[in-house]
mmCIF file of C-alpha atoms in Angstrom:
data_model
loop_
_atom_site.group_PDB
_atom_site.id
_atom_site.type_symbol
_atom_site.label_atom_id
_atom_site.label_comp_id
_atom_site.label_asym_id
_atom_site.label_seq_id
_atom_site.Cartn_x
_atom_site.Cartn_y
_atom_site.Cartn_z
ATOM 1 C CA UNK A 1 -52.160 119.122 116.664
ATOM 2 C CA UNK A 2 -51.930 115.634 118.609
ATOM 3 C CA UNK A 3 -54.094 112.733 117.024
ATOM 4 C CA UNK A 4 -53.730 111.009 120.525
ATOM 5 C CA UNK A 5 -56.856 109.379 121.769
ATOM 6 C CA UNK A 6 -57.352 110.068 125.260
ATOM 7 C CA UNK A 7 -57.585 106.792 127.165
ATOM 8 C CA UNK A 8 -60.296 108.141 130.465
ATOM 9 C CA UNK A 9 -61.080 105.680 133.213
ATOM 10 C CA UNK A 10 -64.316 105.245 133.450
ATOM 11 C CA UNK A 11 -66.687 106.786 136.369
ATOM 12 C CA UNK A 12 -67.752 104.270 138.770
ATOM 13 C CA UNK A 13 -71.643 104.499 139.666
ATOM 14 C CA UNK A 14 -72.060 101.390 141.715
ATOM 15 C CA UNK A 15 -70.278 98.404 142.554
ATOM 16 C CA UNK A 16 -71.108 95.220 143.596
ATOM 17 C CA UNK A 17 -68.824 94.178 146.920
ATOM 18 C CA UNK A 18 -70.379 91.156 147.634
ATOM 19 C CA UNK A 19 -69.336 89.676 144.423
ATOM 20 C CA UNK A 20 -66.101 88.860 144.878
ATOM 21 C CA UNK A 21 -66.687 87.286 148.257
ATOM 22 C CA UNK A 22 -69.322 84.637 146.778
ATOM 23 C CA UNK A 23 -67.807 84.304 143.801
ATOM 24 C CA UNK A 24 -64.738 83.194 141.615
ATOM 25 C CA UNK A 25 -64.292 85.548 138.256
ATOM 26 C CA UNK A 26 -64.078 83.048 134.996
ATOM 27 C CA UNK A 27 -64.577 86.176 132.904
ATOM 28 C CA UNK A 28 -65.605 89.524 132.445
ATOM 29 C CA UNK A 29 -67.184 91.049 130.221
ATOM 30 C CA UNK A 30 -68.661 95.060 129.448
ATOM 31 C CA UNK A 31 -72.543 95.483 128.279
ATOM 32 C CA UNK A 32 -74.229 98.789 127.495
ATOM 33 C CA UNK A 33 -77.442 99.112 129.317
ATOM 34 C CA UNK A 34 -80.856 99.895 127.233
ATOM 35 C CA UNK A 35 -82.256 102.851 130.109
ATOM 36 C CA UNK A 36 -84.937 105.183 130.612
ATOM 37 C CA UNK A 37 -84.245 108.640 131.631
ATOM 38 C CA UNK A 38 -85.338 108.873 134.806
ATOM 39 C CA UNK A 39 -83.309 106.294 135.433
ATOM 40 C CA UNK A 40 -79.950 108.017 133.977
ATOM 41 C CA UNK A 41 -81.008 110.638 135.971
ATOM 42 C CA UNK A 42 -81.618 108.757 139.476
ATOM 43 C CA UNK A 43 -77.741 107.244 138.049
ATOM 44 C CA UNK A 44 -76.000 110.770 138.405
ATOM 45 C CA UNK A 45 -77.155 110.761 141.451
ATOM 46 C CA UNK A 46 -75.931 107.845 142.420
ATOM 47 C CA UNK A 47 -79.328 106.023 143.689
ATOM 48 C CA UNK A 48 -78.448 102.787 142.760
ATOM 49 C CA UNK A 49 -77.818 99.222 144.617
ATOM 50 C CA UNK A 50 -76.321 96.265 142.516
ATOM 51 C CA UNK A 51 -76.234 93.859 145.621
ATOM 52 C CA UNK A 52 -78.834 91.753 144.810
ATOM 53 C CA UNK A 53 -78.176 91.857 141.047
ATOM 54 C CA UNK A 54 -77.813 89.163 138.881
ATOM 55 C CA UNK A 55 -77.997 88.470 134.550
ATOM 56 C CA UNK A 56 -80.268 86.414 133.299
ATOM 57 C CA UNK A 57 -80.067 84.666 129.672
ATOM 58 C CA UNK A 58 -83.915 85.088 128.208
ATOM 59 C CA UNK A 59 -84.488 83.903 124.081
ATOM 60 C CA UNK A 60 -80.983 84.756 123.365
ATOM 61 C CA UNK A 61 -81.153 87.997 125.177
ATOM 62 C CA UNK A 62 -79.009 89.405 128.360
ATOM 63 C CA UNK A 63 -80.811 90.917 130.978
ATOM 64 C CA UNK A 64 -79.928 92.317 134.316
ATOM 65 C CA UNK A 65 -82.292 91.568 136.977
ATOM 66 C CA UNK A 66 -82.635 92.873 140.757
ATOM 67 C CA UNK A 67 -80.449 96.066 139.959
ATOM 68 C CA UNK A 68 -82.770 98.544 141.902
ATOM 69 C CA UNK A 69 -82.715 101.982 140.586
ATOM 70 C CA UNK A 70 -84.727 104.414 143.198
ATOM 71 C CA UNK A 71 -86.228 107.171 141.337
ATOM 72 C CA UNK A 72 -85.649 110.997 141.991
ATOM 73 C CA UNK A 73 -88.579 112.846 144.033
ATOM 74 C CA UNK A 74 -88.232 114.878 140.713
ATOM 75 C CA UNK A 75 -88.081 112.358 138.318
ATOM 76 C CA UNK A 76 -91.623 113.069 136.390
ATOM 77 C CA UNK A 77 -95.410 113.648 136.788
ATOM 78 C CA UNK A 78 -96.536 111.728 134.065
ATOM 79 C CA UNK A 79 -94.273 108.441 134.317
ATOM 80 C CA UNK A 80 -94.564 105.621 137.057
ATOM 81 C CA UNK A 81 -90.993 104.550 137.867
ATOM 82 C CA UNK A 82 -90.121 100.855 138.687
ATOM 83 C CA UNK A 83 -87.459 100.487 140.528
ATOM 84 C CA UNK A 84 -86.241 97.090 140.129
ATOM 85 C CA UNK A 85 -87.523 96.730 136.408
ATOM 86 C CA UNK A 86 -85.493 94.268 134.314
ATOM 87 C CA UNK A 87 -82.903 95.768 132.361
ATOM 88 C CA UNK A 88 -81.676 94.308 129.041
ATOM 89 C CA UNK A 89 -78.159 94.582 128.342
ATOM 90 C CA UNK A 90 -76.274 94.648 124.663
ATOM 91 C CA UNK A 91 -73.813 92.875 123.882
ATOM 92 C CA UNK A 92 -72.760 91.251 120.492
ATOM 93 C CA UNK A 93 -74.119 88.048 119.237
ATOM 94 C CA UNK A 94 -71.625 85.789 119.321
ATOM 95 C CA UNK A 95 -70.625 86.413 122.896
ATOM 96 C CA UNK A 96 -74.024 85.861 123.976
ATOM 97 C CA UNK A 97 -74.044 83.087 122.044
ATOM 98 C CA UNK A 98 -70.986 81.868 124.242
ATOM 99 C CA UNK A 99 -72.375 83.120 127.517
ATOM 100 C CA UNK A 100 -74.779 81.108 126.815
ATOM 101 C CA UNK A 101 -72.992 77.732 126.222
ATOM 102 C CA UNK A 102 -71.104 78.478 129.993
ATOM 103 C CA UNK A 103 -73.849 78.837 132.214
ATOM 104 C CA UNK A 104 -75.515 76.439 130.867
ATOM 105 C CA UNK A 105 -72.935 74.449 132.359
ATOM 106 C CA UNK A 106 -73.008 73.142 135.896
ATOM 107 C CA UNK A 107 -72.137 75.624 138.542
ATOM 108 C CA UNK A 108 -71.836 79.125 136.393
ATOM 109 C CA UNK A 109 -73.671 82.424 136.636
ATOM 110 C CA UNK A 110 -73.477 85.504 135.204
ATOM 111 C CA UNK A 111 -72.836 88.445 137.993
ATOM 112 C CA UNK A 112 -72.655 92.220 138.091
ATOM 113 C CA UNK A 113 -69.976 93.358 138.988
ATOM 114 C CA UNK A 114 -70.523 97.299 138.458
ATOM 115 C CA UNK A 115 -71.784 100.285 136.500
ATOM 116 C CA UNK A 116 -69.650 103.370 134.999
ATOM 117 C CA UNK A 117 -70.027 105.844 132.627
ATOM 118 C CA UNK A 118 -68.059 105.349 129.513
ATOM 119 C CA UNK A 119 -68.473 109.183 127.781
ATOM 120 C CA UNK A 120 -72.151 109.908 127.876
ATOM 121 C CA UNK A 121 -73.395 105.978 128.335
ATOM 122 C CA UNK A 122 -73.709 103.577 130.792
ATOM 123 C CA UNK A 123 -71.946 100.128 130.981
ATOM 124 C CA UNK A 124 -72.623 97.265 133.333
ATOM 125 C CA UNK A 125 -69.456 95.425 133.944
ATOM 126 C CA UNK A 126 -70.436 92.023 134.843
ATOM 127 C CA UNK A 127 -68.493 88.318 134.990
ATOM 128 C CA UNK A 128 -68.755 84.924 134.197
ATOM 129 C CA UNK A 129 -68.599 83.287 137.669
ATOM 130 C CA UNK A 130 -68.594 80.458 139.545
ATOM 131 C CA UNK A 131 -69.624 80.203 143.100
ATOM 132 C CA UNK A 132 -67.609 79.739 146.109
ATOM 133 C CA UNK A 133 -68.054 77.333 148.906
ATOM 134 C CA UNK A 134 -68.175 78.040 152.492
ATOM 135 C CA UNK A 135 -64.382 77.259 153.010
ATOM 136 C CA UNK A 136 -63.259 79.433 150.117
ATOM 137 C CA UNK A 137 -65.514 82.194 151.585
ATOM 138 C CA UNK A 138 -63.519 82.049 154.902
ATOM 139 C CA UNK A 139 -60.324 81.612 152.968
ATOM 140 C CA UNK A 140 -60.818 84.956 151.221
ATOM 141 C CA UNK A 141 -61.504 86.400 154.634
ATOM 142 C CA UNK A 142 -58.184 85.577 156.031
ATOM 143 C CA UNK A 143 -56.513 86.709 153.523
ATOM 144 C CA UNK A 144 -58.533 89.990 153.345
ATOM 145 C CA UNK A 145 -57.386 90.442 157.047
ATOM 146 C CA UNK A 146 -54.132 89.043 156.311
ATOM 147 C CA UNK A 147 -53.210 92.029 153.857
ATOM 148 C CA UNK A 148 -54.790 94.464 156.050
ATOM 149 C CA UNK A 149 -52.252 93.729 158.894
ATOM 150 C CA UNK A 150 -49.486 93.711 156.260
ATOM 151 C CA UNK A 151 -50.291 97.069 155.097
ATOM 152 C CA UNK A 152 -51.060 98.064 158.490
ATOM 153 C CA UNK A 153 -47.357 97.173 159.701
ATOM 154 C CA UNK A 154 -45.342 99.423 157.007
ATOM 155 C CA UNK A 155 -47.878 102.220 157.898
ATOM 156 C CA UNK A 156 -46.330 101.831 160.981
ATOM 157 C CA UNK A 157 -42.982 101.496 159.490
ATOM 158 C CA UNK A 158 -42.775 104.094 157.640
ATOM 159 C CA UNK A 159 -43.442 106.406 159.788
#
């Protein structure tokens, strides 16, 4: 009998496009999510949007804040969803505690990046991040297209 650990990649939920293009990625970092169930729920069915997301440091606490969760027309009688409730995230102590030191320095924010199952639990994978200016923005554009024509070229090639 193998000991072997299986090593699974995680299921992606939602992610967060927009992120890279108005951003530059310091760090990353992986936070479970504290959840209701509905809201698991409305997450296997994929009826999330982490656009407009963003983490927010409150009394030494991480919490995710614009992540809209719609609710499932089955959801419950008996429980009044919010949508785009705050969600506190978990994470240990002394990386908070160093979060905290960075964005409190000029020109950093915290940004989600995306969620994914990890076995039975949800994880928010978000970054330490700095934003980009307008010519960066285009930069990242031209290269974007730039690749695409690359890879567009030995398509071609190789057929």
């Amino acid at each position: 009998m193998s000991t072997k650990k299986k090593t699974e990649t995680p299921a992606r939920i939602a992610d967060n496009k927009k992120a890279a293009y108005n951003y530059f990625f310091e760090e990353r970092f992986e936070a479970g999510m504290v959840l209701h169930g509905w809201e698991v729920k409305a997450l296997r069915d994929g009826k999330v949007q982490l656009t407009d997301g963003y983490v927010i440091v409150r009394d030494g606490e991480l919490f995710i804040v614009g992540c809209q969760i719609n609710p499932l027309k089955t959801a419950s009688t008996h429980v009044n969803p919010d949508a785009v409730r705050t969600k506190k995230l978990l994470l240990k102590k002394d990386e908070i505690r160093r979060l905290i030191g960075k964005v409190e320095q000029k020109g950093y924010t915290l940004v989600p990046l995306n969620l994914h199952w990890k076995g039975s639990l949800v994880k928010c994978e978000f970054a330490l991040a700095k934003g980009k200016a307008e010519h960066d923005k285009r930069d990242t554009i031209r290269e974007r297209d730039g690749k695409r024509e690359v890879e567009r070229a030995m398509k071609v090639y190789h057929r």
